[in-house]
CSV table of C-alpha atoms in Angstrom, one decimal:
chain,number,residue,atom,x,y,z
A,15,MET,CA,-26.8,-47.0,76.2
A,16,ALA,CA,-24.4,-44.4,74.9
A,17,GLU,CA,-21.8,-45.2,72.3
A,18,VAL,CA,-18.3,-44.3,73.6
A,19,ILE,CA,-15.6,-42.9,71.3
A,20,HIS,CA,-12.1,-42.2,72.4
A,21,GLY,CA,-10.7,-39.4,70.3
A,22,LYS,CA,-10.2,-35.7,69.9
A,23,VAL,CA,-13.2,-33.6,70.7
A,24,TYR,CA,-11.9,-31.0,68.2
A,25,ASP,CA,-12.6,-33.7,65.5
A,26,TYR,CA,-16.4,-33.3,66.2
A,27,PRO,CA,-16.8,-29.6,65.5
A,28,THR,CA,-20.6,-29.6,65.5
A,29,TYR,CA,-20.9,-30.9,69.0
A,30,TYR,CA,-17.9,-28.8,70.2
A,31,ASP,CA,-19.5,-25.7,68.8
A,32,ILE,CA,-22.8,-26.3,70.5
A,33,ILE,CA,-21.3,-26.4,74.0
A,34,PHE,CA,-18.7,-23.6,73.5
A,35,ALA,CA,-20.8,-21.2,71.4
A,36,ALA,CA,-23.6,-21.0,73.9
A,37,ASP,CA,-22.6,-17.7,75.5
A,38,TRP,CA,-21.5,-15.9,72.4
A,39,ARG,CA,-23.6,-12.7,73.0
A,40,LYS,CA,-21.7,-11.9,76.2
A,41,GLU,CA,-18.4,-12.6,74.6
A,42,ILE,CA,-19.1,-10.4,71.5
A,43,ALA,CA,-20.3,-7.6,73.7
A,44,PHE,CA,-17.1,-7.7,75.7
A,45,LEU,CA,-14.9,-7.9,72.6
A,46,GLU,CA,-16.5,-4.9,71.0
A,47,ALA,CA,-16.4,-2.9,74.3
A,48,CYS,CA,-12.7,-3.6,74.5
A,49,PHE,CA,-12.2,-2.6,70.8
A,50,ASP,CA,-13.8,0.7,71.6
A,51,LYS,CA,-12.0,1.3,74.9
A,52,TYR,CA,-8.5,0.0,74.4
A,53,ALA,CA,-7.5,0.0,70.7
A,54,SER,CA,-6.4,3.2,69.1
A,55,GLY,CA,-8.3,4.0,66.0
A,56,THR,CA,-11.0,2.0,64.4
A,57,VAL,CA,-11.1,-1.8,64.7
A,58,GLN,CA,-12.1,-3.4,61.3
A,59,ARG,CA,-9.7,-6.4,60.7
A,60,VAL,CA,-10.0,-9.0,63.5
A,61,PHE,CA,-7.9,-12.2,63.7
A,62,GLU,CA,-8.4,-15.2,66.0
A,63,PRO,CA,-5.5,-17.7,66.5
A,64,ALA,CA,-6.7,-21.2,67.3
A,65,CYS,CA,-10.1,-20.1,66.0
A,66,GLY,CA,-11.6,-23.6,66.1
A,67,THR,CA,-15.1,-23.6,64.7
A,68,GLY,CA,-15.2,-19.9,64.3
A,69,ARG,CA,-18.0,-19.6,66.9
A,70,LEU,CA,-17.1,-15.9,67.4
A,71,LEU,CA,-15.7,-15.1,64.0
A,72,ILE,CA,-19.1,-15.6,62.3
A,73,LYS,CA,-20.8,-13.3,64.8
A,74,LEU,CA,-18.2,-10.6,64.2
A,75,ALA,CA,-18.4,-11.0,60.4
A,76,GLN,CA,-22.2,-10.5,60.7
A,77,ALA,CA,-21.5,-7.4,62.8
A,78,GLY,CA,-19.4,-6.0,59.9
A,79,TYR,CA,-15.8,-6.8,60.8
A,80,ASP,CA,-13.3,-8.4,58.4
A,81,VAL,CA,-12.4,-11.6,60.1
A,82,SER,CA,-9.8,-14.3,59.7
A,83,GLY,CA,-8.3,-17.1,61.8
A,84,ASN,CA,-6.2,-20.2,62.0
A,85,ASP,CA,-6.3,-23.5,63.7
A,86,LEU,CA,-4.4,-26.8,63.6
A,87,ASN,CA,-7.4,-28.9,63.2
A,88,PRO,CA,-8.6,-29.2,59.6
A,89,LYS,CA,-12.1,-30.4,60.6
A,90,ALA,CA,-12.6,-27.3,62.7
A,91,VAL,CA,-11.3,-25.0,60.0
A,92,GLU,CA,-13.6,-26.7,57.4
A,93,PHE,CA,-16.5,-26.2,59.7
A,94,CYS,CA,-15.7,-22.5,60.2
A,95,ASN,CA,-15.3,-21.9,56.5
A,96,ARG,CA,-18.5,-23.7,55.5
A,97,ARG,CA,-20.4,-21.6,58.0
A,98,LEU,CA,-18.9,-18.3,56.8
A,99,GLY,CA,-19.6,-19.3,53.2
A,100,ARG,CA,-23.2,-20.2,53.9
A,101,ARG,CA,-23.8,-16.6,55.2
A,102,GLY,CA,-22.0,-15.0,52.3
A,103,PHE,CA,-18.6,-14.3,53.7
A,104,GLU,CA,-15.2,-15.3,52.5
A,105,PRO,CA,-13.8,-18.5,53.9
A,106,THR,CA,-10.9,-16.9,55.7
A,107,ALA,CA,-9.9,-19.5,58.2
A,108,VAL,CA,-6.7,-21.5,57.4
A,109,VAL,CA,-5.0,-24.6,58.8
A,110,GLY,CA,-2.0,-23.2,60.7
A,111,ASP,CA,0.0,-23.0,63.9
A,112,MET,CA,-0.8,-20.3,66.3
A,113,ALA,CA,2.9,-20.2,67.2
A,114,ASP,CA,4.1,-19.8,63.5
A,115,PHE,CA,2.1,-17.6,61.2
A,116,ARG,CA,2.1,-14.3,59.3
A,117,LEU,CA,-0.9,-12.3,58.2
A,118,PRO,CA,-1.1,-10.7,54.7
A,119,ARG,CA,-2.4,-7.5,56.3
A,120,LYS,CA,-2.0,-6.3,59.8
A,121,ALA,CA,-5.0,-6.8,62.1
A,122,ASP,CA,-6.6,-4.1,64.3
A,123,ALA,CA,-7.4,-6.6,67.0
A,124,ALA,CA,-6.9,-10.3,67.8
A,125,PHE,CA,-8.4,-12.5,70.4
A,126,ASN,CA,-8.2,-15.9,72.1
A,127,LEU,CA,-10.7,-16.2,75.0
A,128,ILE,CA,-11.0,-19.8,76.1
A,129,ASN,CA,-7.6,-21.2,77.2
A,130,SER,CA,-6.4,-22.4,73.8
A,131,PHE,CA,-3.1,-20.6,74.4
A,132,ARG,CA,-2.3,-23.2,77.0
A,133,HIS,CA,-2.1,-26.0,74.4
A,134,LEU,CA,1.3,-24.4,73.5
A,135,PRO,CA,3.7,-27.0,75.1
A,136,ASP,CA,6.6,-24.9,76.3
A,137,GLU,CA,8.0,-21.4,76.8
A,138,GLU,CA,9.5,-21.4,73.3
A,139,ALA,CA,6.2,-22.0,71.6
A,140,ALA,CA,4.4,-19.5,73.9
A,141,THR,CA,7.0,-16.8,73.2
A,142,ALA,CA,6.8,-17.5,69.5
A,143,HIS,CA,3.0,-17.2,69.6
A,144,MET,CA,3.3,-13.8,71.3
A,145,GLN,CA,5.8,-12.6,68.8
A,146,CYS,CA,3.5,-13.7,65.9
A,147,ILE,CA,0.7,-11.7,67.5
A,148,ALA,CA,2.9,-8.6,68.0
A,149,ARG,CA,4.0,-8.9,64.3
A,150,ALA,CA,0.4,-9.4,63.2
A,151,LEU,CA,-1.1,-6.4,64.9
A,152,ARG,CA,-0.8,-2.7,63.7
A,153,LYS,CA,0.5,-0.2,66.2
A,154,GLY,CA,-2.3,0.5,68.7
A,155,GLY,CA,-4.0,-2.8,67.9
A,156,ILE,CA,-5.0,-5.0,70.8
A,157,TYR,CA,-4.9,-8.7,71.8
A,158,LEU,CA,-7.4,-10.2,74.2
A,159,LEU,CA,-5.9,-13.4,75.7
A,160,GLY,CA,-7.9,-15.5,78.2
A,161,LEU,CA,-6.4,-18.4,80.2
A,162,HIS,CA,-6.8,-20.3,83.4
A,163,LEU,CA,-3.9,-19.3,85.7
A,164,THR,CA,-2.6,-21.7,88.4
A,165,PRO,CA,-3.4,-20.2,91.8
A,166,THR,CA,-0.6,-20.1,94.3
A,167,ASN,CA,-2.5,-19.9,97.5
A,168,HIS,CA,-5.4,-22.4,97.2
A,169,ARG,CA,-6.4,-25.5,95.4
A,170,ILE,CA,-6.8,-25.4,91.7
A,171,CYS,CA,-10.4,-25.6,90.4
A,172,ASP,CA,-10.4,-29.1,88.9
A,173,ASP,CA,-13.8,-30.0,87.7
A,174,GLU,CA,-16.2,-28.0,85.4
A,175,CYS,CA,-19.5,-29.0,83.8
A,176,TYR,CA,-21.6,-27.3,81.1
A,177,ALA,CA,-24.7,-28.0,79.1
A,178,ALA,CA,-26.1,-26.5,76.0
A,179,ARG,CA,-28.7,-27.4,73.3
A,180,ARG,CA,-29.2,-26.4,69.7
A,181,GLY,CA,-32.3,-27.7,68.0
A,182,ASN,CA,-32.8,-31.3,68.9
A,183,VAL,CA,-29.2,-31.9,69.8
A,184,GLY,CA,-28.1,-31.6,73.5
A,185,VAL,CA,-24.5,-31.6,74.7
A,186,GLU,CA,-23.1,-31.9,78.2
A,187,SER,CA,-19.4,-31.4,78.8
A,188,ARG,CA,-17.2,-32.2,81.8
A,189,LEU,CA,-13.7,-31.1,82.1
A,190,TRP,CA,-11.5,-32.2,85.0
A,191,THR,CA,-7.9,-32.4,86.2
A,192,MET,CA,-6.4,-35.8,85.9
A,193,SER,CA,-2.9,-35.0,87.2
A,194,VAL,CA,-0.6,-32.0,87.8
A,195,ASP,CA,3.2,-31.9,87.4
A,196,SER,CA,4.1,-28.5,88.8
A,197,LYS,CA,7.8,-29.0,88.1
A,198,ALA,CA,7.2,-29.8,84.4
A,199,ARG,CA,4.3,-27.3,84.4
A,200,VAL,CA,1.9,-29.8,82.9
A,201,GLU,CA,-1.8,-30.3,83.8
A,202,MET,CA,-3.4,-33.4,82.2
A,203,VAL,CA,-7.0,-32.7,81.6
A,204,GLY,CA,-9.8,-35.2,80.8
A,205,MET,CA,-12.8,-34.1,78.8
A,206,THR,CA,-16.1,-35.8,77.9
A,207,LEU,CA,-18.9,-34.6,75.6
A,208,ASP,CA,-22.2,-36.4,76.2
A,209,VAL,CA,-24.3,-35.9,73.0
A,210,THR,CA,-28.0,-36.7,72.8
A,211,THR,CA,-29.9,-36.6,69.5
A,212,PRO,CA,-33.3,-38.1,68.6
A,213,LYS,CA,-31.6,-41.2,67.2
A,214,ARG,CA,-28.3,-41.4,69.0
A,215,LYS,CA,-26.5,-41.2,72.4
A,216,LEU,CA,-22.8,-40.7,72.2
A,217,ARG,CA,-20.0,-40.0,74.7
A,218,LEU,CA,-16.7,-38.5,73.4
A,219,VAL,CA,-13.8,-39.0,75.7
A,220,ASP,CA,-10.5,-37.1,75.3
A,221,GLU,CA,-7.5,-36.1,77.3
A,222,MET,CA,-4.9,-33.4,76.8
A,223,PRO,CA,-2.0,-31.7,78.3
A,224,PHE,CA,-2.2,-27.9,79.2
A,225,ARG,CA,0.9,-25.8,80.1
A,226,MET,CA,0.5,-24.3,83.5
A,227,TYR,CA,1.1,-20.6,84.4
A,228,THR,CA,1.0,-18.8,87.7
A,229,ALA,CA,0.5,-15.1,87.5
A,230,ARG,CA,4.2,-14.6,88.0
A,231,GLN,CA,5.2,-17.0,85.2
A,232,PHE,CA,2.8,-15.3,82.8
A,233,ARG,CA,4.2,-11.9,83.6
A,234,GLN,CA,7.7,-13.3,82.9
A,235,LEU,CA,6.4,-14.5,79.5
A,236,LEU,CA,5.0,-11.0,78.7
A,237,ALA,CA,8.4,-9.5,79.5
A,238,ARG,CA,9.8,-11.4,76.7
A,239,VAL,CA,7.7,-9.6,74.2
A,240,PRO,CA,7.9,-5.9,75.1
A,241,GLU,CA,6.0,-4.9,72.0
A,242,LEU,CA,2.8,-6.0,73.8
A,243,GLU,CA,1.9,-3.7,76.6
A,244,LEU,CA,-0.4,-5.0,79.3
A,245,LEU,CA,-3.3,-2.5,79.7
A,246,GLU,CA,-5.9,-4.2,81.8
A,247,THR,CA,-7.2,-7.5,83.2
A,248,PHE,CA,-10.6,-9.0,83.6
A,249,ASP,CA,-12.1,-12.2,84.9
A,250,PHE,CA,-14.4,-14.5,82.9
A,251,ASP,CA,-17.5,-12.6,84.0
A,252,LEU,CA,-16.6,-10.4,81.0
A,253,ASP,CA,-17.7,-7.1,82.6
A,254,ILE,CA,-16.0,-4.2,80.9
A,255,ASN,CA,-16.8,-2.1,84.0
A,256,ALA,CA,-15.1,-4.4,86.4
A,257,PRO,CA,-11.4,-4.9,85.8
A,258,ILE,CA,-9.5,-6.9,88.3
A,259,LYS,CA,-6.1,-7.1,89.9
A,260,VAL,CA,-4.4,-10.4,89.3
A,261,LYS,CA,-3.4,-11.9,92.6
A,262,GLY,CA,-2.2,-15.3,93.9
A,263,HIS,CA,-5.8,-16.6,94.0
A,264,SER,CA,-6.6,-15.5,90.5
A,265,GLU,CA,-7.6,-18.2,88.0
A,266,ASP,CA,-9.7,-17.2,85.1
A,267,VAL,CA,-8.1,-14.1,83.6
A,268,ILE,CA,-8.4,-12.1,80.3
A,269,PHE,CA,-5.3,-10.0,79.5
A,270,VAL,CA,-5.8,-6.9,77.4
A,271,LEU,CA,-2.5,-6.3,75.6
A,272,ARG,CA,-1.8,-3.5,73.1
A,273,LYS,CA,0.9,-3.3,70.3
A,274,THR,CA,3.3,-0.3,71.2
């Protein structure tokens, strides 16, 4: 029988990393294709707000980029820095707020691909984040922002399951919508991680609020930060040759923004 722990999945970075780092090759290929296609000049310094375990930062560092990131969770930041250090890189992740930061040197590119942006609770925090990104990027630098939009012409996708394994540790995740308050623009989401090791079975149970954005609401947010120009949009298939047009049914979208 599995041990059940109610808490924050982000406090268990090893298990979190297994499930969310499983598809890193596709993500890295997409990031580098966007760097080449949309950023002016060479991309060398890369920053990830809400970097978590640094699942992509380590791969970019190994590819020769100068990487850095921030995250509110100290356990995730410690995990990220230990991994960077073990592979001979500087521990460049810091505990920090994605809506209130400054970089010592401007970045050539920034990215946040898996919906962490929606943890920002309101329009003020979201605007502050975009302003921080605009300030952090050099002219011609790009920001790749991925989030789940709220569709306006069909039912929201409300249950997702994934599974991954690393060595003798298997992790299965489930993410589902618990409630939706369209007026307050809050989606309450439940999440479980079922972990299996040779000696232990564990279920982590968490719930968290996500701010909701229709395509129109997100465009209104972008209008508040004119320094970031929208260049292109993609879905979560991450195919650089298949940009999409965001419509009422669109849900999983990556926005390519460039500092003017």
